[in-house]
XYZ file of C-alpha atoms in Angstrom:
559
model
C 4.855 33.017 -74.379
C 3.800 35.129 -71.556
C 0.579 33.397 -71.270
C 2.404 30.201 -70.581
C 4.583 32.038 -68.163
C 1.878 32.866 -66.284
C 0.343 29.225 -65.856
C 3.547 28.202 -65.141
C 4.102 30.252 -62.068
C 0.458 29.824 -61.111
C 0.834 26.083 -60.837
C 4.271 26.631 -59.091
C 2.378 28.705 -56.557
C -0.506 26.246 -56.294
C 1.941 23.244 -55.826
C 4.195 25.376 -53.164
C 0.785 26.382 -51.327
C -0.407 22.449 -51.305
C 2.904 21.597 -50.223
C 3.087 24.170 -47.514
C -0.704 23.461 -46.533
C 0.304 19.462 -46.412
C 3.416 19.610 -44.325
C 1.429 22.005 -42.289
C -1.311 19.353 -41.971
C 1.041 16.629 -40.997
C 2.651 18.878 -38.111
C -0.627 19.125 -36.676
C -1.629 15.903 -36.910
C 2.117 14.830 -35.264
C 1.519 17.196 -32.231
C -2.034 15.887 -32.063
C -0.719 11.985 -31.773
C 2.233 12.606 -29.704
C -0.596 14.561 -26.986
C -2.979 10.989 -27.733
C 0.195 8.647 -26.715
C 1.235 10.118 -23.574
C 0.970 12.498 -21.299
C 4.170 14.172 -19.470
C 3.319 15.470 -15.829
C 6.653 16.984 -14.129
C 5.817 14.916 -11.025
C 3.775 12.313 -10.305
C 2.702 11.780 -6.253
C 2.025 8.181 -5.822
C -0.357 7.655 -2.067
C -0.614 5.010 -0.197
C -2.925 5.440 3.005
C -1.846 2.482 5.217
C -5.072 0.445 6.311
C -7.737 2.625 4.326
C -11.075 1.124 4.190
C -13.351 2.775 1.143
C -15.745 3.555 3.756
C -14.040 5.985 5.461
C -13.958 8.232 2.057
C -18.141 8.234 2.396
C -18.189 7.632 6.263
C -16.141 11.020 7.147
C -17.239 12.932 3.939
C -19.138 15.931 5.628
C -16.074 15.975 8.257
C -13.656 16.415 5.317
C -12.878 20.255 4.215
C -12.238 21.120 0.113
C -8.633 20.749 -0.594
C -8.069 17.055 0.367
C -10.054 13.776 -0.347
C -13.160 16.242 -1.352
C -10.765 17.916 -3.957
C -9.076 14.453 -5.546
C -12.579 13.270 -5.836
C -14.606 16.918 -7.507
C -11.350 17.332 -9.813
C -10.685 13.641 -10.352
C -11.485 9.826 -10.479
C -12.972 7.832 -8.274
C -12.975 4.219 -8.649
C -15.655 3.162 -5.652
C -15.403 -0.984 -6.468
C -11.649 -1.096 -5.897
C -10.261 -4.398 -4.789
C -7.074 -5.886 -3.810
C -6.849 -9.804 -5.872
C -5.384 -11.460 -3.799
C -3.971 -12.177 0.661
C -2.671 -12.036 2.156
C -3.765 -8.749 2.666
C -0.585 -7.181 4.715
C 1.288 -3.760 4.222
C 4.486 -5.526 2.853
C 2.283 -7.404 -0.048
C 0.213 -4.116 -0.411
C 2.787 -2.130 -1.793
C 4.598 -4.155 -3.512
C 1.335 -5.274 -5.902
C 0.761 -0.923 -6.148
C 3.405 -0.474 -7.844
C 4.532 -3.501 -9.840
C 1.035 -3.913 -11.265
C 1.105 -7.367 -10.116
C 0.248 -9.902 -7.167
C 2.496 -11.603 -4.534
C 2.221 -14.772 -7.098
C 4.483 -12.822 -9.260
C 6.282 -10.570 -7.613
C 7.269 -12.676 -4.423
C 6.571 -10.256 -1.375
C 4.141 -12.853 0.252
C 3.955 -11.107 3.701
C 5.247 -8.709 6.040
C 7.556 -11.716 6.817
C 7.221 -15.105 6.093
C 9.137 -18.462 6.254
C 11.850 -19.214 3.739
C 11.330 -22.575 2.799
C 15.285 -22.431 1.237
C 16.913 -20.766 4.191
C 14.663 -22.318 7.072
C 13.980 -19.088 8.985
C 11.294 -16.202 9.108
C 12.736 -13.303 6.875
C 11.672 -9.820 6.581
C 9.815 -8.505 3.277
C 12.657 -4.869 3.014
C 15.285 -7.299 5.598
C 18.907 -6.828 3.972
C 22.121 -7.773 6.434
C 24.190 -7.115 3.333
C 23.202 -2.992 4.008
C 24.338 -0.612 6.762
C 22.593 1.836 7.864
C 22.929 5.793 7.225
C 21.689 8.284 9.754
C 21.786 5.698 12.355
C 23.721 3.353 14.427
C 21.168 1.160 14.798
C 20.091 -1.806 12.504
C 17.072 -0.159 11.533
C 18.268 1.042 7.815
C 19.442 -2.271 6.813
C 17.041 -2.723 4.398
C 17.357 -3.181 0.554
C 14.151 -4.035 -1.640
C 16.291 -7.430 -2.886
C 13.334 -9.776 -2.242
C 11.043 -8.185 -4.488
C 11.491 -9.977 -7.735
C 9.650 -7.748 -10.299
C 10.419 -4.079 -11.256
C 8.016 -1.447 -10.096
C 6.553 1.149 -11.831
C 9.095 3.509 -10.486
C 12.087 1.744 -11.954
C 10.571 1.942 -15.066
C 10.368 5.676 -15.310
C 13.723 5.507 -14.426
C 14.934 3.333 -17.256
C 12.491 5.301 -19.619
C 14.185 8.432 -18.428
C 17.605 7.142 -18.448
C 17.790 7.652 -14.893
C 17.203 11.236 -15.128
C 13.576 11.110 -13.822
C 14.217 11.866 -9.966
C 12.577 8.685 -7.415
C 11.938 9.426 -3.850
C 10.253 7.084 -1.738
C 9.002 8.607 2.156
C 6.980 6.613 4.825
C 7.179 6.218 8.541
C 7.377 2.063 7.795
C 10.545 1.139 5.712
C 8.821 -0.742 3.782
C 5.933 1.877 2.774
C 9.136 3.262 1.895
C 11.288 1.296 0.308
C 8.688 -1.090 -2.006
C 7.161 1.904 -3.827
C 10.696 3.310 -4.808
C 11.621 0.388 -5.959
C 15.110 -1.142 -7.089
C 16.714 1.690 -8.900
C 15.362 4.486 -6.947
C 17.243 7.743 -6.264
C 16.302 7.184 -2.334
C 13.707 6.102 0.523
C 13.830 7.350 3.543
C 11.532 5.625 6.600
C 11.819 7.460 10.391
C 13.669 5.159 13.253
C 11.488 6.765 15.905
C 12.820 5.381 19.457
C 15.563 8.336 21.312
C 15.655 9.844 17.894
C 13.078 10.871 15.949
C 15.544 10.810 13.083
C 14.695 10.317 9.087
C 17.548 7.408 8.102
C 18.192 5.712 4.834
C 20.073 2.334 3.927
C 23.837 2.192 2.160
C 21.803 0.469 -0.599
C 20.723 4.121 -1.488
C 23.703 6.409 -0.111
C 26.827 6.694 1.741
C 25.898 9.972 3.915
C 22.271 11.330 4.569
C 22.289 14.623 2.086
C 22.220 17.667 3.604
C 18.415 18.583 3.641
C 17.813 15.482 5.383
C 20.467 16.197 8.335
C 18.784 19.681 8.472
C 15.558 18.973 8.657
C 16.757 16.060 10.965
C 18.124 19.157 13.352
C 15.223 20.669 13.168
C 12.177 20.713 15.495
C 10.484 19.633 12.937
C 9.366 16.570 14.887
C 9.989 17.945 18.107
C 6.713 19.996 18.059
C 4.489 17.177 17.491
C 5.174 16.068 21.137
C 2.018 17.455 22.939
C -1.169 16.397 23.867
C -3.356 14.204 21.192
C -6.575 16.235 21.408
C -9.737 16.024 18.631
C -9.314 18.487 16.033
C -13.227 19.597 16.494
C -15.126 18.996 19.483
C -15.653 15.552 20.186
C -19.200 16.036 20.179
C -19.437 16.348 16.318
C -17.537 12.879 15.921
C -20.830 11.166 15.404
C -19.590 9.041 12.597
C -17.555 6.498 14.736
C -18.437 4.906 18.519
C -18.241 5.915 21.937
C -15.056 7.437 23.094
C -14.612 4.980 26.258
C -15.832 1.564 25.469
C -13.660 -2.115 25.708
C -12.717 -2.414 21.986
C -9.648 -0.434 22.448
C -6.316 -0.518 23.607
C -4.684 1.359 26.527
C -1.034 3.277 26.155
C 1.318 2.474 28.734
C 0.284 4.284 31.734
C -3.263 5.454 30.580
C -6.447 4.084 32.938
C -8.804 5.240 29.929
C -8.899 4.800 25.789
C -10.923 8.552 26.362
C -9.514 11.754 24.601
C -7.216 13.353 25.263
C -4.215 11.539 25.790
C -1.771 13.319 27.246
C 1.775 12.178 24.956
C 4.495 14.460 26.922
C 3.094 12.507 30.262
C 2.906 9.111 28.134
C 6.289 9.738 26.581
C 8.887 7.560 28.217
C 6.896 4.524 28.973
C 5.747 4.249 25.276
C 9.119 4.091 23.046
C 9.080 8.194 23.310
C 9.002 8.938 19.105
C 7.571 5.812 19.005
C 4.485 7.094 20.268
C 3.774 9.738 17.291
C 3.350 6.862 14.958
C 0.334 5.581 17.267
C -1.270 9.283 16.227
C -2.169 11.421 13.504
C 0.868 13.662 14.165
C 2.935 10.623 12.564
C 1.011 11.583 8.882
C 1.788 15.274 9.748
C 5.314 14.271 10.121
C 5.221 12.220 6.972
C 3.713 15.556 5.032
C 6.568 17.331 6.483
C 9.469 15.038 4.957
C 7.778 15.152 2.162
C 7.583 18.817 1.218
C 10.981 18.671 2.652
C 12.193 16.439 -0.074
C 10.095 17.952 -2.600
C 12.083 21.000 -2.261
C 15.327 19.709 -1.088
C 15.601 17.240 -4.434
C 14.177 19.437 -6.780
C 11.038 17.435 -7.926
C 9.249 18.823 -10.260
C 11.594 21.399 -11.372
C 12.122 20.580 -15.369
C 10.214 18.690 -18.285
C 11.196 15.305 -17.291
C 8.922 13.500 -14.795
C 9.964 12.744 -11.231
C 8.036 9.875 -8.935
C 7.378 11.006 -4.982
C 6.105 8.055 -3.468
C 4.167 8.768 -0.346
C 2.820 6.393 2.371
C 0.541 7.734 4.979
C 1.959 4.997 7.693
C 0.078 6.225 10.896
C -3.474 4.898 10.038
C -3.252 1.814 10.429
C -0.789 1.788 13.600
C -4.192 3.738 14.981
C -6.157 1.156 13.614
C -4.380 -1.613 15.053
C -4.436 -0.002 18.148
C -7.837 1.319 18.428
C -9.992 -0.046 15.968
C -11.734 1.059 13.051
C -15.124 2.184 14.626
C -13.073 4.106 17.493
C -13.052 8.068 17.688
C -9.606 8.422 17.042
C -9.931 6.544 13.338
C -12.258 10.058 12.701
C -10.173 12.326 14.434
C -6.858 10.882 12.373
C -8.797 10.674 8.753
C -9.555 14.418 9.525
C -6.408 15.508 10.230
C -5.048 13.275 7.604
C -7.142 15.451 5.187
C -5.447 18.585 6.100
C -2.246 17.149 5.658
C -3.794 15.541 1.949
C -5.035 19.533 1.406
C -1.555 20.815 2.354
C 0.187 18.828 0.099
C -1.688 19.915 -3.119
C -1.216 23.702 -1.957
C 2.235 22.745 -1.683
C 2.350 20.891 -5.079
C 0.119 23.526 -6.799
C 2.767 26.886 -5.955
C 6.225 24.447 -5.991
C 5.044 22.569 -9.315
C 2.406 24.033 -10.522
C -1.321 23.379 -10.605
C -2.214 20.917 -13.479
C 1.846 19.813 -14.024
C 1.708 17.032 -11.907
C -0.630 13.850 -11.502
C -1.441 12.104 -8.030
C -3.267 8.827 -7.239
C -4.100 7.910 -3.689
C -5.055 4.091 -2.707
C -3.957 1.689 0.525
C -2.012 -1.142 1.145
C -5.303 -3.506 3.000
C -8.409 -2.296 4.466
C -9.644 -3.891 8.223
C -12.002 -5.760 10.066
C -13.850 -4.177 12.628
C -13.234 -5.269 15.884
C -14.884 -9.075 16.364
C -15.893 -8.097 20.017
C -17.497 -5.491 18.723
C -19.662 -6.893 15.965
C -20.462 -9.680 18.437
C -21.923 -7.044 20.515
C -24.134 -5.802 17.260
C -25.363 -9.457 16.938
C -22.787 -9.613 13.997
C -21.331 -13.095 13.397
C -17.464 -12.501 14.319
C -14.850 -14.282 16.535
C -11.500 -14.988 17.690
C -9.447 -18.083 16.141
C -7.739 -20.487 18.940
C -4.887 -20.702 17.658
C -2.887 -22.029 20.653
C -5.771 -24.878 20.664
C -5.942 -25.481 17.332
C -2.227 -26.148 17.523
C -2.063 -28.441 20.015
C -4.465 -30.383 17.991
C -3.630 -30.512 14.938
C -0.206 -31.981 16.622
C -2.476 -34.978 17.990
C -3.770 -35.383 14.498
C -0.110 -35.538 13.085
C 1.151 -37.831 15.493
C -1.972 -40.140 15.561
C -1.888 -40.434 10.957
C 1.567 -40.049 10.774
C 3.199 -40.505 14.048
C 5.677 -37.629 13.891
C 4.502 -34.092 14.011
C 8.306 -33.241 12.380
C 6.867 -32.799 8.785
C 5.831 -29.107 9.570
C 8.095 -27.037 9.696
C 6.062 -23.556 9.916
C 2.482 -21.958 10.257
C 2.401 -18.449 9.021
C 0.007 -15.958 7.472
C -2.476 -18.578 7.812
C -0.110 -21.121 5.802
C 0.880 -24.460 6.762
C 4.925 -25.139 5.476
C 5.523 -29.285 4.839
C 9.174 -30.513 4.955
C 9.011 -32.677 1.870
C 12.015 -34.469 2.165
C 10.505 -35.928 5.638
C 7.190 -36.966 3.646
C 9.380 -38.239 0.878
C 11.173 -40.544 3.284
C 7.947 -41.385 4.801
C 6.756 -42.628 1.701
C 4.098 -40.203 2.205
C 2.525 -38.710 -1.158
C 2.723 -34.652 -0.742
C -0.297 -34.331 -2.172
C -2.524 -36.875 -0.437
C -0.778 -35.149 3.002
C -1.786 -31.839 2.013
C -5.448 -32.669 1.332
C -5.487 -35.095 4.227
C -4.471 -32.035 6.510
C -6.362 -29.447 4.993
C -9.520 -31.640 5.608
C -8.221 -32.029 9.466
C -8.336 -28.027 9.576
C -11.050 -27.708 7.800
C -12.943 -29.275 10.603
C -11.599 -26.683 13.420
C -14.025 -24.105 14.585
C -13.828 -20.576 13.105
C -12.059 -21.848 9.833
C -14.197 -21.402 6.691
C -12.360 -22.945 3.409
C -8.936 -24.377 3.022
C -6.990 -24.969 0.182
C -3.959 -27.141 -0.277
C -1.036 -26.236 -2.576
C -1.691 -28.462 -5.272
C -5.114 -26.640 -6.196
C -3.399 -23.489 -6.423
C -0.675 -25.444 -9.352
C -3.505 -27.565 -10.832
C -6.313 -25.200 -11.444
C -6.925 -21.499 -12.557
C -9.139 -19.767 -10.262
C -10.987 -16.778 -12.193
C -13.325 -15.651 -8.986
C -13.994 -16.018 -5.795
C -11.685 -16.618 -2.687
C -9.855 -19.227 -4.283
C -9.110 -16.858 -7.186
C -7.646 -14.152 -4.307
C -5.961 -16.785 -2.715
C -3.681 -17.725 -6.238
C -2.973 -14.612 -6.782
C -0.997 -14.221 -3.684
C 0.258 -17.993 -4.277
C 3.836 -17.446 -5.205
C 4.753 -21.221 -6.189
C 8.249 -20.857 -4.719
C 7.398 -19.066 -2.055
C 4.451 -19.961 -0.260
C 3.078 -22.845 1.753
C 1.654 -26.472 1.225
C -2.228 -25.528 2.923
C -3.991 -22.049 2.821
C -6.702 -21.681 5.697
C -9.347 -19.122 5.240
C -11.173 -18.089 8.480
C -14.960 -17.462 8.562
C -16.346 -13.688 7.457
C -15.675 -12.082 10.747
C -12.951 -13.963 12.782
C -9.240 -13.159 13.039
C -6.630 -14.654 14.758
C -5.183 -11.034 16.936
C -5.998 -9.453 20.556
C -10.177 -9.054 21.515
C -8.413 -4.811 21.260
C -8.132 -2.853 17.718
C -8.330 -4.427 14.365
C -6.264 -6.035 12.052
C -6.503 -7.300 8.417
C -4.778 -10.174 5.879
C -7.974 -12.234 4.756
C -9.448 -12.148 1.550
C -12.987 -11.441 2.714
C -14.207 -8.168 1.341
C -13.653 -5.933 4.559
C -10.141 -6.171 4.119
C -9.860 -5.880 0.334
C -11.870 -2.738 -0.481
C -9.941 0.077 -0.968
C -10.238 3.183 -2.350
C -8.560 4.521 -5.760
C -8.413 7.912 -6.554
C -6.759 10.221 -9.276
C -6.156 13.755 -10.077
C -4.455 16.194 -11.727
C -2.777 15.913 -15.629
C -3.681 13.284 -17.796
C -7.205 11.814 -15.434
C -10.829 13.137 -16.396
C -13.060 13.933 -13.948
C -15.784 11.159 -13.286
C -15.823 7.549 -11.286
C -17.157 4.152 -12.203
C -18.692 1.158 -9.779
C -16.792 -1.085 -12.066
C -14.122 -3.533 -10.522
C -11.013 -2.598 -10.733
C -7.807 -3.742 -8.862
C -4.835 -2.895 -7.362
C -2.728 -4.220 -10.233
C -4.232 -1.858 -12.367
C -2.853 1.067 -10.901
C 0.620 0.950 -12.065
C -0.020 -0.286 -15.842
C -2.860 2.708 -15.660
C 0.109 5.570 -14.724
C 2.151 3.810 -17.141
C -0.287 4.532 -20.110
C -0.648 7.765 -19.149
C 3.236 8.490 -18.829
C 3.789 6.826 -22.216
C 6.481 4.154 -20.224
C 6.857 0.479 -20.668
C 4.844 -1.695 -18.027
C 6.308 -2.726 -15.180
C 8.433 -6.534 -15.692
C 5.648 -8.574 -14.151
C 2.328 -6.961 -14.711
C -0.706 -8.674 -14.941
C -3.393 -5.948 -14.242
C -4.577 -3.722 -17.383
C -4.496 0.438 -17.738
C -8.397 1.452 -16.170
C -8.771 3.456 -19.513
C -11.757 5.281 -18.426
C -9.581 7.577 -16.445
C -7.516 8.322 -18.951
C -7.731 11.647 -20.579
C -6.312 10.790 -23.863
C -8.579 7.580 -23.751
């Protein structure tokens, strides 16, 4: 009897210890999943550097100190064949496709502005009359992000979150502002510059600017940014860009000289006064600023459920524009820009906490380097006519069709039909659109064109027609796509531009750091639509509405 007792309670043991060593087992393997399925940063720091070429990430590297680029690239990923898919290749476009994880096909933002077919006017990609503004009595903050058709990555940690998940979006431009927050964003806030120098908002956000916003807003703040724009090093070290006086840049109001140092406080009045900073690096300093300002003022960061700062660096590509991409202020701005990059992450690493938050850093476009300039290297490169090729193309219209009335609009290097004029021509649309686009393709400094019906008939899967259908939004766009040759633009023989699908103005840099991203980089392509479906993964969140690029999982840590 007590023999059997005994085996009795030694199997009871043995089945309670396999029973406790199971459910132990199956704990451990539940933690271990849930860590493989997502990863749960308290903030996430989206960057957007406005008109960043890759080469200025290698170009400047020995000018760079530790805590900035240097740092997101030792500690993080670096993804050095980075391409935007499709053009136009404009700020608007740019940051919409960031963070929807899609291309201007999908998700409608075909330009900076472009001509509504429907409404038969130019409108504005952020544009919203329905809005009034808040901080201002100016129209500047009527603005909404109503023609963006897709949901962004942003709104999506908001619906994950159940709208807890905090989403700020800061920029000097309100659309580097407004695009990244997306639809259902807590706020975006853009700076009005002029008299001002104020931080301002849109009613489709708020009623009232909060109150860290009309104190830092009554601050000097931006005040102490008007002074002098002098080289953060001596000039003589700037040997990675070109002379300091030279043709290839433009002159502010009142200056005889594009030299160093230009001298704001004297400059001030006859160049739009605040307007000036964003013509400077002082504008990113400003934008670091508003950011740690926000940062603190909304609490980001704070608990266990991820918040989205969304960050555009606005003032690089206002200098590029203005002085070029070879010019000694580019260098002096990237450098500073580090600082501000370094700044940041100190900032992040006390407020949040080093390792608690993730932060990925790409641009909107890259640039050309100025045409008069490579024509000076012995460089292929140009300026379109564009007032000549106007005039005749109109003598080509009224000699096939005798009425030049069936175009309604050239824009962003698209040609817009009126079809109803065509259809009561008894003109086919699609023999006029390949009848044209052979006309153009004839003009000098124009490359390839493409007509609409290519971009609905056929799917491109590389090369520049497969850029240009990406940023074909069938509802949306034009009836003929012109391409200029590698090295001309249609701009000023000052400063550079961008829009084209030609490699110089689609190679961007993408970099990641922080929770969640191994330390490494790859020469594979990736592309801007990756980005969002690749933060996505690693948050654990459903894809943005419209995506159509796919999570780089090499970054991943839980890959």
């Amino acid at each position: 009897m007590k023999k059997t007792n005994l085996l009795v309670t030694i199997s009871l043991i043995c089945a309670i210890g396999f029973s406790f060593g199971q459910r132990k087992k199956k704990d451990a393997v539940e933690v271990q999943t849930t860590e493989f399925i997502a990863q749960t940063p308290k903030l996430v720091v989206g960057i957007v550097v406005d008109q960043m070429r890759y080469d200025y990430l290698t170009r400047f590297w020995n000018q760079y100190g530790e805590g900035g680029f240097k740092r997101m690239v030792n500690e993080g990923f670096n993804c050095k064949n980075h391409h935007f898919n499709y053009a136009p290749t404009s700020t608007g476009p740019g940051h919409a496709s960031v963070y929807t994880g899609t291309s201007p096909a999908m998700h409608g933002i075909i330009g900076n502005d472009w001509y509504d077919k429907e409404a038969d006017k130019m409108v504005y990609c952020a544009g919203d009359d329905t809005m009034t503004s808040v901080g201002t009595n100016s129209a500047a903050g009527q603005m909404s992000p109503h023609r963006m058709l897709t949901t962004t990555i942003t709104d999506q940690l908001r619906l994950h979150t159940q709208q807890r998940g905090k989403v700020i979006g800061v920029a000097l431009k309100d659309r580097g502002a407004i695009l990244p927050a997306g639809h259902s964003a807590n706020a975006a806030y853009w700076f009005e510059g002029g008299a001002t120098g104020n931080w301002i908002t849109s009613s489709y956000y708020m009623d009232a600017l909060p109150q860290w916003v009309v104190d830092f807003n009554a601050s000097d703040a931006v005040e102490q940014y008007k002074k002098p724009w002098t080289t953060l090093r001596p000039i003589e070290t700037y040997v990675e860009s070109g002379t300091d006086a030279n043709s290839y840049e433009g002159l502010q109001k009142g200056e005889t000289t594009t030299t160093f140092p230009h001298d704001f406080p004297k400059l001030w009045e006859t160049n739009g006064e605040f307007e000036l900073l964003r013509r400077s690096p002082y504008g990113n300093s400003m934008t670091t600023d508003f950011a740690l300002a926000a940062l603190e003022g909304e609490d980001l960061g704070k608990d266990a459920i991820t918040d989205f700062l969304a960050v555009s660096y606005s003032s690089t590509d206002y200098v590029g524009h203005f002085y070029g991409v070879n010019s000694k202020e580019i260098e002096d701005t990237y450098i500073r820009l580090d600082q501000d990059l370094a700044r940041l992450f100190s900032e992040l690493d006390e407020k949040v906490g080093e390792g608690e938050y993730t932060v990925f850093l790409t641009a909107d476009h890259a640039a050309i380097n100025v045409p008069a300039y490579l024509q000076d290297q012995k460089i292929p490169a140009g300026y379109l006519d564009m007032n000549g090729m106007k005039e005749k193309f109109n003598e080509f219209l009224k000699y096939k069709y005798g009425t030049t009335e069936m175009v309604k609009n050239l824009s962003n290097y698209q040609l817009f039909l009126d079809h109803r004029i065509l259809s009561n021509l008894d003109i086919d649309i699609v023999i006029a659109q390949e009848e044209m686009a052979k006309e153009l393709l004839s003009y000098e400094g124009i490359g390839q064109v493409y007509t609409g019906h290519q971009m609905w008939a056929n799917e491109y899967t590389r090369g520049i027609p497969y850029i240009l259908q990406n940023g074909y939004n069938q509802k949306r766009s034009g009836d003929v796509l012109i391409v200029p040759n590698p090295g001309f633009i249609s701009y000023g023989k000052t400063g550079s531009t961008h829009g084209s699908p030609q490699i110089y103005d689609t190679h961007s840099p993408l970099l990641l750091f922080g929770k969640g991203i191994k330390q490494g980089s790859t020469v594979n392509r990736t592309e801007i639509p990756d980005i969002a479906p690749t933060i996505s993964a690693l948050l654990g969140i459903a894809f943005p509405n419209g995506t159509t690029g796919k999570p780089i999982g090499e970054v991943l840590e839980f890959e």
